PDB file of C-alpha atoms in Angstrom:
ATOM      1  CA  UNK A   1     -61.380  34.270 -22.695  1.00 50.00           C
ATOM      2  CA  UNK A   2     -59.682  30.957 -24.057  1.00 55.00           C
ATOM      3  CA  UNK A   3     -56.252  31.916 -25.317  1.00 60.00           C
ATOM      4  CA  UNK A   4     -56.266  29.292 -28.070  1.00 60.00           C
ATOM      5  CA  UNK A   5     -59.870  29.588 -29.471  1.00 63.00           C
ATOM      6  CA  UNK A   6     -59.209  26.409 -31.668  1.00 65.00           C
ATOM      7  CA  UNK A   7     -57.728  23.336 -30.362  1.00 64.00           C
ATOM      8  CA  UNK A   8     -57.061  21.827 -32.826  1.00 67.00           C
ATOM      9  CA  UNK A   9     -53.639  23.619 -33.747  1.00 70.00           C
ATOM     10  CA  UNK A  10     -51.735  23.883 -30.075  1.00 69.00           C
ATOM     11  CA  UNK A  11     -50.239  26.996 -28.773  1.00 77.00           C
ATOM     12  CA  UNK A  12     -46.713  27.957 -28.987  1.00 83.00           C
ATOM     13  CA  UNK A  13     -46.006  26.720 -25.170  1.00 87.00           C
ATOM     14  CA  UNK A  14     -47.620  23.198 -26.750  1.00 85.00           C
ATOM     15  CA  UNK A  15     -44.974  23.540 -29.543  1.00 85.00           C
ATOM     16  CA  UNK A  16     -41.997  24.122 -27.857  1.00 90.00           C
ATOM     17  CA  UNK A  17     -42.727  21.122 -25.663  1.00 92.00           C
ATOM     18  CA  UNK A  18     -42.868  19.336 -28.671  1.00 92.00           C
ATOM     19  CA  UNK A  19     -39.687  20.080 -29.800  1.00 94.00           C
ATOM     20  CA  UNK A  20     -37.519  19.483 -26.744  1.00 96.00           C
ATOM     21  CA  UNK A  21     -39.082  16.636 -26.672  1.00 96.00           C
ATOM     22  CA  UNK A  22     -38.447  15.218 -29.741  1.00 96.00           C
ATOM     23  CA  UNK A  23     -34.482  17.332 -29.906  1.00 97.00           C
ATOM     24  CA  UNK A  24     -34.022  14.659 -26.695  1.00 97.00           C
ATOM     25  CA  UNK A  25     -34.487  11.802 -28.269  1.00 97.00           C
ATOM     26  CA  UNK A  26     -32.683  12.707 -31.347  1.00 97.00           C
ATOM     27  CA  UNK A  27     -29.123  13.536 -29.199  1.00 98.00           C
ATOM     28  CA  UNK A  28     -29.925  10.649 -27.196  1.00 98.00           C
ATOM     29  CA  UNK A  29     -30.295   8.314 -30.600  1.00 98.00           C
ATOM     30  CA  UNK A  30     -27.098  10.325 -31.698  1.00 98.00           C
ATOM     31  CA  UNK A  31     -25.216   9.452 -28.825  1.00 98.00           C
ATOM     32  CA  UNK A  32     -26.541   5.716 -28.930  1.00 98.00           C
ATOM     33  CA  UNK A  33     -25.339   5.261 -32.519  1.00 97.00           C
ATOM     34  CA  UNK A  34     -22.191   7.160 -31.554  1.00 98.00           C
ATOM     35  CA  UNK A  35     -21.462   4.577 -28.691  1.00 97.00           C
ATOM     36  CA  UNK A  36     -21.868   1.621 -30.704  1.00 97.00           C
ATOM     37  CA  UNK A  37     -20.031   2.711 -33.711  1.00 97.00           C
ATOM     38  CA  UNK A  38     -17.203   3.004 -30.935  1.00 98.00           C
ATOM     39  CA  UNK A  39     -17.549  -0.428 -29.373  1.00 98.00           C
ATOM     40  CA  UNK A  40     -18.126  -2.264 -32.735  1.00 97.00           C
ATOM     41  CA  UNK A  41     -15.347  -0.199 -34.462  1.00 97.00           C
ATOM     42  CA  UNK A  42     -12.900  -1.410 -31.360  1.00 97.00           C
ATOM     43  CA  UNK A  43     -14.096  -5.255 -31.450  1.00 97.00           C
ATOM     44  CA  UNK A  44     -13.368  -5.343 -34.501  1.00 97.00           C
ATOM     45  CA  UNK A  45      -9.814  -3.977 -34.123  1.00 97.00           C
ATOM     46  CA  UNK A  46      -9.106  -6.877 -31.986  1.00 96.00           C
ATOM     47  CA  UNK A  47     -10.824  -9.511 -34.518  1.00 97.00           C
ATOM     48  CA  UNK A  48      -9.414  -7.736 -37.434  1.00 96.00           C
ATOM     49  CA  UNK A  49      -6.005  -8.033 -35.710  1.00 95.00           C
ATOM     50  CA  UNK A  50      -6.102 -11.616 -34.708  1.00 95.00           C
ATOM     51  CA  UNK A  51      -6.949 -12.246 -38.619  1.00 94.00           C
ATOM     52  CA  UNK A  52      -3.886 -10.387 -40.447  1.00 93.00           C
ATOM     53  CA  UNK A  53      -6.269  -7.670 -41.389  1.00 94.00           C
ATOM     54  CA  UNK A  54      -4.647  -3.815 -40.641  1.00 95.00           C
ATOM     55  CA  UNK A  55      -6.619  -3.083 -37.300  1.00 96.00           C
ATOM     56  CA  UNK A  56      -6.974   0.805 -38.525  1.00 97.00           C
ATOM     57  CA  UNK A  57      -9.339  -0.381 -41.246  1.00 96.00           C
ATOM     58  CA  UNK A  58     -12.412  -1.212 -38.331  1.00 96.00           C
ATOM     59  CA  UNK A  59     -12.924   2.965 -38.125  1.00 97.00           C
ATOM     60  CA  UNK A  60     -13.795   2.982 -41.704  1.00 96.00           C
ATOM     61  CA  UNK A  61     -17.065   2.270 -41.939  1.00 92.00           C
ATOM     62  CA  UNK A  62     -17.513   0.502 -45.808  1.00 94.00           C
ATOM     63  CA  UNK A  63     -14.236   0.045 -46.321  1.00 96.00           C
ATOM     64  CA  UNK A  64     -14.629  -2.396 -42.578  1.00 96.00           C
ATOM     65  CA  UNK A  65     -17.143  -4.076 -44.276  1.00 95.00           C
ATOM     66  CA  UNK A  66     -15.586  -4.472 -47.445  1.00 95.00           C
ATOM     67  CA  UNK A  67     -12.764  -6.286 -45.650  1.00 95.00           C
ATOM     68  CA  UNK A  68     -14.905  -8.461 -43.137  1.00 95.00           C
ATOM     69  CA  UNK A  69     -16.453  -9.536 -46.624  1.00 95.00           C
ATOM     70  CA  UNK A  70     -13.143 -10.679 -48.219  1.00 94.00           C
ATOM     71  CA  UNK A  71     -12.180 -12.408 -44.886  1.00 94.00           C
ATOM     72  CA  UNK A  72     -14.988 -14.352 -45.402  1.00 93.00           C
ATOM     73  CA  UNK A  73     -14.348 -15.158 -48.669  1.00 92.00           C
ATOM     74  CA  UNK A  74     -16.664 -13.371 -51.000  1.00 94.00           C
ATOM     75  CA  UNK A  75     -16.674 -10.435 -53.454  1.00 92.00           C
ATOM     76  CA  UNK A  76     -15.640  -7.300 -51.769  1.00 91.00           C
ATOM     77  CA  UNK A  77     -18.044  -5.015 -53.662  1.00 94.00           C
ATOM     78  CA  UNK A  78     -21.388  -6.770 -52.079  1.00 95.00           C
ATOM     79  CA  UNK A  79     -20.264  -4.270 -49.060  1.00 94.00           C
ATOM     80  CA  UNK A  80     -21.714  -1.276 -51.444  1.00 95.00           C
ATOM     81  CA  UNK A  81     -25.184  -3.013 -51.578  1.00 95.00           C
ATOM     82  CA  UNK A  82     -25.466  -1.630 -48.292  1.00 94.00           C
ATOM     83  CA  UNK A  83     -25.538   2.448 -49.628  1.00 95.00           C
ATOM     84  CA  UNK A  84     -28.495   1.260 -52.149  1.00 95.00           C
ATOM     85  CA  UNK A  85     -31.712   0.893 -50.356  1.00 95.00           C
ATOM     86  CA  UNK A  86     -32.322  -2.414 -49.205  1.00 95.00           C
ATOM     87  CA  UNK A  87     -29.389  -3.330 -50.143  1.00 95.00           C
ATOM     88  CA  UNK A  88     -27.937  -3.707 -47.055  1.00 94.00           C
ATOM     89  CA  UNK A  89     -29.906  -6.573 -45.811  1.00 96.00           C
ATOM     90  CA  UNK A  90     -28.405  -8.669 -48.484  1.00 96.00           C
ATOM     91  CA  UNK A  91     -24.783  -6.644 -47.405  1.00 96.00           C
ATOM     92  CA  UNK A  92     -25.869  -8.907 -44.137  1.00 96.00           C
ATOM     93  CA  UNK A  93     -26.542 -12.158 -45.216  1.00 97.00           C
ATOM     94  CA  UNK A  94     -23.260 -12.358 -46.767  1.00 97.00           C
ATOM     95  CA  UNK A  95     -21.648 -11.003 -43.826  1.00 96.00           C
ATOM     96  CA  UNK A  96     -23.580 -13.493 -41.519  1.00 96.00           C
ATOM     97  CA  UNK A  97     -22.308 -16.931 -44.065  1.00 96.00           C
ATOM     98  CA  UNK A  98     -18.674 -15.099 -43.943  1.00 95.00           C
ATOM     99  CA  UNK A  99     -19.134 -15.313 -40.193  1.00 96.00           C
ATOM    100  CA  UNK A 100     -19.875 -18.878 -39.861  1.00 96.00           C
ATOM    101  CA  UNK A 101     -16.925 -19.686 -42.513  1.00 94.00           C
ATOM    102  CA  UNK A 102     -14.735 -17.650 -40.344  1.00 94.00           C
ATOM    103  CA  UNK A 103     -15.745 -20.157 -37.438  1.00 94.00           C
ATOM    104  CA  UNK A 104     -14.508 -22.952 -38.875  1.00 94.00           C
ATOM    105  CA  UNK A 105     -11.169 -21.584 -38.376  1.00 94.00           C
ATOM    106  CA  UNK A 106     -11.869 -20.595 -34.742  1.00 96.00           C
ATOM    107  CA  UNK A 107     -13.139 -24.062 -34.562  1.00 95.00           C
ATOM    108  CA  UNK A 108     -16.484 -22.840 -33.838  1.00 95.00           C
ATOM    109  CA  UNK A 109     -19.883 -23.839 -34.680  1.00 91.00           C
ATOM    110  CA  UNK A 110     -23.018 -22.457 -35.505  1.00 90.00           C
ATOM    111  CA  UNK A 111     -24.609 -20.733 -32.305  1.00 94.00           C
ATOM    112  CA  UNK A 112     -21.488 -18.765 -32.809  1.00 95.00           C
ATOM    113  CA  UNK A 113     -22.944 -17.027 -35.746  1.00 95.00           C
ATOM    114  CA  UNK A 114     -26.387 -16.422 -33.847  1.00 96.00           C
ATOM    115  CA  UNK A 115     -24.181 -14.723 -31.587  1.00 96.00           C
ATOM    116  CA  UNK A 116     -22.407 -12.383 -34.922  1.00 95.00           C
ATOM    117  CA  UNK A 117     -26.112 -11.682 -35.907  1.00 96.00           C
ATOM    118  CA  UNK A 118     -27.252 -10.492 -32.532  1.00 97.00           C
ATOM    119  CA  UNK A 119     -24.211  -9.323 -30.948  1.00 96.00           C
ATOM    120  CA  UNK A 120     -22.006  -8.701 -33.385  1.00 96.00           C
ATOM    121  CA  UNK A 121     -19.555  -6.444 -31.229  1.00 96.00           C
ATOM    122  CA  UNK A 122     -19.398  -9.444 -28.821  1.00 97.00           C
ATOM    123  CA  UNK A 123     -18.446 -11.908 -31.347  1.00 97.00           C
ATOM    124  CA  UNK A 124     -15.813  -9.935 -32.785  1.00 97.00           C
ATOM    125  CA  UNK A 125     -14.164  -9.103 -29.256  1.00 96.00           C
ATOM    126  CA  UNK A 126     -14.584 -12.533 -28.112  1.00 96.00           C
ATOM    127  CA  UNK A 127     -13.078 -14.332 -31.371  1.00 96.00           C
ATOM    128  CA  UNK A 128      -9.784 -11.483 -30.772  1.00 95.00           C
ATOM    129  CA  UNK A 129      -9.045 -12.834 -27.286  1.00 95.00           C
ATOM    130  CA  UNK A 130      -5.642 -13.651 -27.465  1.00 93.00           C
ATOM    131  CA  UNK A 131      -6.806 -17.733 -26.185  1.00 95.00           C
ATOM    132  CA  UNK A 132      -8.422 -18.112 -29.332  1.00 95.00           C
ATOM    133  CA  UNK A 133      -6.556 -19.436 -32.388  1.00 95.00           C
ATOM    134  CA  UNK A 134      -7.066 -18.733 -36.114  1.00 95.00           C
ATOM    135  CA  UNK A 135      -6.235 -21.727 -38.039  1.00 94.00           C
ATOM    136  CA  UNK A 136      -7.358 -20.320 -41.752  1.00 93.00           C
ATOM    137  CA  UNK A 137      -6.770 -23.554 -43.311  1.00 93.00           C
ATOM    138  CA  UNK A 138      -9.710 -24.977 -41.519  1.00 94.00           C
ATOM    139  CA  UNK A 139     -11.779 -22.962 -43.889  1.00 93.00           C
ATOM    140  CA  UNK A 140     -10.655 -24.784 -46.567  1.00 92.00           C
ATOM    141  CA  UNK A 141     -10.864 -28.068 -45.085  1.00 94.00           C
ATOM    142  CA  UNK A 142     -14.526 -27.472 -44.770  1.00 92.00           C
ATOM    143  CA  UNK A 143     -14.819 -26.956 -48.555  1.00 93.00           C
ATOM    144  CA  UNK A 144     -15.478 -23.195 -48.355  1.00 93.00           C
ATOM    145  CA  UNK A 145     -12.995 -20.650 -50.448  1.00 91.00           C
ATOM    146  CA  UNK A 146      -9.946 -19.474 -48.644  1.00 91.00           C
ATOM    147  CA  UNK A 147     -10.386 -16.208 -47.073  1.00 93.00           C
ATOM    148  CA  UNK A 148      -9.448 -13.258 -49.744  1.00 92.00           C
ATOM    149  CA  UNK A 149      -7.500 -10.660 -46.764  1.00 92.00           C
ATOM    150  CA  UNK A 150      -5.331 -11.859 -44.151  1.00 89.00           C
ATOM    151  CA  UNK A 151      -3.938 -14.912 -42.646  1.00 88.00           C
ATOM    152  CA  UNK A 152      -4.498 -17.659 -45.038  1.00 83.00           C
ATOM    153  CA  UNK A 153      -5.280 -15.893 -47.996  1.00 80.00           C
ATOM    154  CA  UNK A 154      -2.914 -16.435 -51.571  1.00 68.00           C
ATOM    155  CA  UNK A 155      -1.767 -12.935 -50.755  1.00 64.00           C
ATOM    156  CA  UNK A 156      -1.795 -12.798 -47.305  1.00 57.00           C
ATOM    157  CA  UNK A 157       0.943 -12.299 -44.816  1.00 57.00           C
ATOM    158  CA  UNK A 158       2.005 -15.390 -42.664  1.00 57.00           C
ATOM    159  CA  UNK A 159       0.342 -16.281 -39.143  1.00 57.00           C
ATOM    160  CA  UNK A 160       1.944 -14.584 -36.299  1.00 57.00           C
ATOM    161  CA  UNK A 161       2.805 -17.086 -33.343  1.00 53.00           C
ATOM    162  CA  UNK A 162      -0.075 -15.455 -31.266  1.00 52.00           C
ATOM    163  CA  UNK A 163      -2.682 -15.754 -33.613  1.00 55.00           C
TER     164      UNK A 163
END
């Protein structure tokens, strides 16, 4: 005698493979979005640092955006597109033309900003080195608004000798 007389609705031994199966992948997505929350969170302590930006604001997840926004010189509130759907793609776009005005003053070009779209953690932790200077000013040279947080910015605080 068959123990499941109709196949199309699978046993309970069929079902609990099922869900280990798909409870794996979910930690193992947790853990994956865990780990890169971490990495990006600590690249952009370093970047944030380098920039006269409070490092501590990188674990804050809109509020990080909301700053890397200003830094690049636009409207801080764009960073709450992102919590609207679809929304965040344009979040991205602006955070992508902040990154390439933030090169000027790293004296970068723009492959660096195909690296921010791709790798965003690298960009950030390669831009904090302490080698690399921020020259804000540079921004403005290049016709772009001065950054709106940090070094260079009407309210911001002075550069550091190491930045």
């Amino acid at each position: 005698m068959d123990p499941n007389p109709n196949p199309l609705y699978p046993d309970t031994t069929t079902w609990a493979i099922l869900l280990a199966v798909w409870l794996g992948f979910a930690v193992f997505f947790v853990i994956l979005a865990l780990a890169a929350y971490v990495v990006m969170a600590l690249a952009l302590m370093k970047f944030f640092a380098k920039v006269g930006v409070e490092p501590w604001i990188a674990w804050v997840p809109i509020y990080s955006t909301w700053k890397w926004l200003e830094l690049g010189g636009f409207a801080s509130w764009i960073a709450l597109l992102a919590l609207i759907p679809y929304g965040g793609l344009v979040t991205s776009v602006f955070l992508y033309i902040g990154m390439y005005r933030t090169g000027f003053a790293f004296r970068k070009g723009g492959e660096w900003v195909v690296l921010g779209i791709f790798l965003p953690f690298v960009w950030a932790f390669l831009l904090g080195r302490a080698e690399e200077r921020y020259e804000p000013e540079l921004i403005v040279q290049a016709g772009f608004p001065r950054p709106l947080v940090g070094y260079g910015s009407v309210a911001g605080p002075a550069p550091t000798a190491g930045a």
